[in-house]
Coordinates of C-alpha atoms in Angstrom, one line a residue:
M748 CA 0.0 0.0 0.0
D749 CA 1.3 3.4 -0.8
I750 CA 1.8 6.0 1.9
L751 CA -0.5 8.5 0.2
E752 CA -3.3 5.9 0.2
T753 CA -2.8 5.3 3.9
L754 CA -3.0 9.0 4.6
K755 CA -6.2 9.3 2.6
N756 CA -7.9 6.6 4.7
K757 CA -6.7 8.0 8.0
D758 CA -10.2 8.2 9.5
E759 CA -10.8 4.5 8.7
N760 CA -7.3 3.6 9.9
M761 CA -7.8 5.4 13.2
R762 CA -11.1 3.6 13.7
L763 CA -9.4 0.3 13.1
V764 CA -6.4 1.2 15.4
K765 CA -8.8 2.1 18.2
W766 CA -10.7 -1.1 17.7
M767 CA -7.5 -3.1 17.9
I768 CA -6.3 -1.3 21.0
K769 CA -9.7 -1.9 22.7
L770 CA -9.3 -5.6 21.9
A771 CA -5.7 -5.7 23.2
R772 CA -6.4 -3.8 26.4
P773 CA -6.8 -7.0 28.6
Y774 CA -3.4 -8.2 27.4
Y775 CA -1.4 -5.0 28.1
K776 CA 0.2 -6.6 31.1
Y777 CA 1.3 -9.6 29.1
I778 CA 2.5 -7.5 26.2
I779 CA 4.6 -5.2 28.5
T780 CA 6.0 -8.2 30.4
A781 CA 7.0 -9.9 27.1
L782 CA 8.5 -6.6 25.9
I783 CA 10.5 -6.2 29.1
I784 CA 11.8 -9.8 28.9
S785 CA 12.8 -9.2 25.3
L786 CA 14.6 -5.9 26.3
V787 CA 16.4 -7.8 29.0
S788 CA 17.5 -10.5 26.6
M789 CA 18.7 -7.8 24.2
V790 CA 20.7 -6.0 26.9
I791 CA 22.2 -9.4 28.0
G792 CA 23.2 -10.0 24.3
Y793 CA 24.9 -6.7 24.1
A794 CA 26.7 -7.3 27.4
G795 CA 27.9 -10.6 26.0
T796 CA 29.2 -8.8 22.9
I797 CA 31.1 -6.3 25.0
I798 CA 32.5 -9.1 27.1
G799 CA 33.5 -10.9 23.9
K800 CA 35.4 -7.8 22.9
Y801 CA 37.4 -7.9 26.1
I802 CA 38.1 -11.6 25.7
V803 CA 39.5 -11.0 22.2
D804 CA 41.6 -8.1 23.5
D805 CA 42.9 -10.3 26.3
A806 CA 43.7 -13.1 23.8
T807 CA 45.5 -10.6 21.5
N808 CA 47.6 -9.6 24.5
G809 CA 48.4 -13.2 25.2
E810 CA 46.3 -13.3 28.5
I811 CA 43.5 -15.5 29.7
N812 CA 41.0 -13.8 31.9
I813 CA 38.8 -16.5 33.4
R814 CA 36.4 -14.0 34.9
N815 CA 35.5 -12.6 31.4
I816 CA 35.2 -16.1 29.9
T817 CA 32.8 -17.0 32.8
F818 CA 30.8 -13.9 32.3
M819 CA 30.6 -14.6 28.6
G820 CA 29.4 -18.2 29.2
A821 CA 26.9 -17.1 31.8
S822 CA 25.5 -14.3 29.6
T823 CA 25.1 -16.7 26.7
I824 CA 23.2 -19.2 28.9
I825 CA 21.0 -16.5 30.4
S826 CA 20.4 -15.0 27.0
I827 CA 19.2 -18.4 25.7
L828 CA 17.0 -19.0 28.7
V829 CA 15.5 -15.5 28.6
G830 CA 14.9 -15.8 24.8
M831 CA 13.1 -19.1 25.4
V832 CA 10.8 -17.6 28.0
S833 CA 10.2 -14.6 25.8
S834 CA 9.3 -16.8 22.8
I835 CA 6.9 -18.9 24.9
L836 CA 5.3 -15.9 26.4
G837 CA 4.9 -14.2 23.0
N838 CA 3.3 -17.3 21.6
Y839 CA 1.0 -17.6 24.6
I840 CA -0.1 -14.0 24.3
S841 CA -0.6 -14.3 20.5
E842 CA -2.8 -17.4 20.8
K843 CA -4.8 -16.1 23.7
F844 CA -5.4 -12.8 21.9
S845 CA -6.2 -14.5 18.6
F846 CA -8.7 -16.7 20.3
S847 CA -10.5 -13.8 22.1
V848 CA -10.7 -11.9 18.8
R849 CA -12.2 -15.0 17.0
V850 CA -14.7 -15.4 19.8
N851 CA -15.7 -11.8 19.5
I852 CA -16.1 -12.0 15.7
Y853 CA -18.0 -15.3 16.0
D854 CA -20.4 -13.8 18.6
D855 CA -21.0 -10.8 16.2
I856 CA -21.7 -13.3 13.4
Q857 CA -24.2 -15.2 15.5
R858 CA -26.0 -12.0 16.6
S859 CA -26.2 -10.6 13.1
L860 CA -29.2 -11.0 10.8
W861 CA -29.1 -14.1 8.8
H862 CA -29.9 -12.5 5.4
K863 CA -26.9 -10.2 5.8
I864 CA -24.5 -13.1 6.6
S865 CA -25.9 -15.5 4.0
G866 CA -24.4 -13.3 1.2
F867 CA -21.0 -14.3 2.3
H868 CA -19.5 -17.7 1.4
S869 CA -18.6 -19.8 4.4
E870 CA -15.0 -19.9 3.2
D871 CA -14.8 -16.1 3.5
I872 CA -16.0 -16.2 7.0
V873 CA -13.5 -18.9 8.0
T874 CA -10.7 -16.8 6.4
R875 CA -11.8 -13.9 8.5
L876 CA -11.7 -16.1 11.6
T877 CA -8.2 -17.4 10.9
S878 CA -5.8 -15.6 8.7
D879 CA -7.2 -12.1 9.2
V880 CA -7.3 -12.5 12.9
N881 CA -3.7 -13.8 12.8
F882 CA -2.7 -10.6 10.9
I883 CA -4.3 -8.5 13.6
S884 CA -2.6 -10.5 16.3
D885 CA 0.8 -10.3 14.7
G886 CA 0.4 -6.6 14.3
L887 CA -0.4 -5.9 17.9
I888 CA 1.6 -8.7 19.6
G889 CA 4.5 -8.8 17.2
I890 CA 5.1 -5.7 15.1
I891 CA 4.5 -3.0 17.6
P892 CA 6.8 -4.4 20.3
S893 CA 9.3 -5.3 17.7
T894 CA 9.4 -1.7 16.5
F895 CA 10.0 -0.6 20.0
L896 CA 12.8 -3.1 20.5
I897 CA 14.4 -2.0 17.2
I898 CA 14.4 1.6 18.4
C899 CA 15.9 0.5 21.7
Q900 CA 18.5 -1.6 19.8
L901 CA 19.5 1.3 17.7
L902 CA 19.9 3.6 20.7
I903 CA 21.9 1.0 22.7
S904 CA 24.1 0.3 19.6
F905 CA 24.7 4.0 19.1
F906 CA 25.7 4.6 22.7
I907 CA 28.0 1.5 22.7
L908 CA 29.6 2.7 19.5
F909 CA 29.8 6.3 20.8
H910 CA 31.6 4.9 23.9
Y911 CA 34.3 3.2 21.8
D912 CA 34.6 5.6 18.8
R913 CA 32.7 8.9 18.7
E914 CA 33.6 9.7 15.1
I915 CA 32.2 6.5 13.7
A916 CA 29.1 6.8 15.9
V917 CA 28.4 10.3 14.6
F918 CA 29.1 9.2 11.0
A919 CA 26.7 6.3 11.4
L920 CA 24.1 8.6 12.9
I921 CA 24.4 10.9 9.8
L922 CA 24.6 8.1 7.3
G923 CA 21.6 6.1 8.6
P924 CA 18.9 8.6 7.7
I925 CA 20.6 9.4 4.3
G926 CA 20.6 5.7 3.5
T927 CA 17.0 5.4 4.4
F928 CA 16.0 8.3 2.2
V929 CA 18.0 6.9 -0.7
M930 CA 16.4 3.5 -0.2
L931 CA 12.9 5.0 -0.2
F932 CA 13.7 7.1 -3.3
F933 CA 14.9 4.0 -5.3
R934 CA 12.1 1.9 -4.0
Q935 CA 9.5 4.3 -5.5
K936 CA 11.4 4.2 -8.8
Y937 CA 11.5 0.4 -8.9
K938 CA 7.8 0.1 -8.2
K939 CA 7.1 2.1 -11.3

């Protein structure tokens, strides 16, 4: 979908967003918990990367630092465990949310007038109850938290890079938006 089409339908889009937020309201605690767990997993992963840098520096100098190696192993194990918990919780939330949306839609179908529903093929109704609901669930449970995590990841990466080399960090900060605009420009040309 084109950005201009999305902007033209902003009233309808806002109505749908409000509807989805209303449906997701009972699951905010789960979503925020999963988001925090994913954020912790990401920070542990970055800590492991920084510890890995120190291990490589020690190895380059001909030293073996058992403490850094222990921290690296512990951070890897903790990251794997936290990632598993995050994945299980995300799937649990997604299925629970999808089921509640399906129940709401099914209740609406049962309460509707038969002559209005009979115009739809049963396959269309089943599609609405399965794949369309999964798209909504993926949007609320997957895409929105992932977007937040990507923003956090970019910020953490920038500050880590800034800590080690300020010039490269500033260069990356300038080059990132320029690369994005170039990509959007060429994407529009390729679509035509």
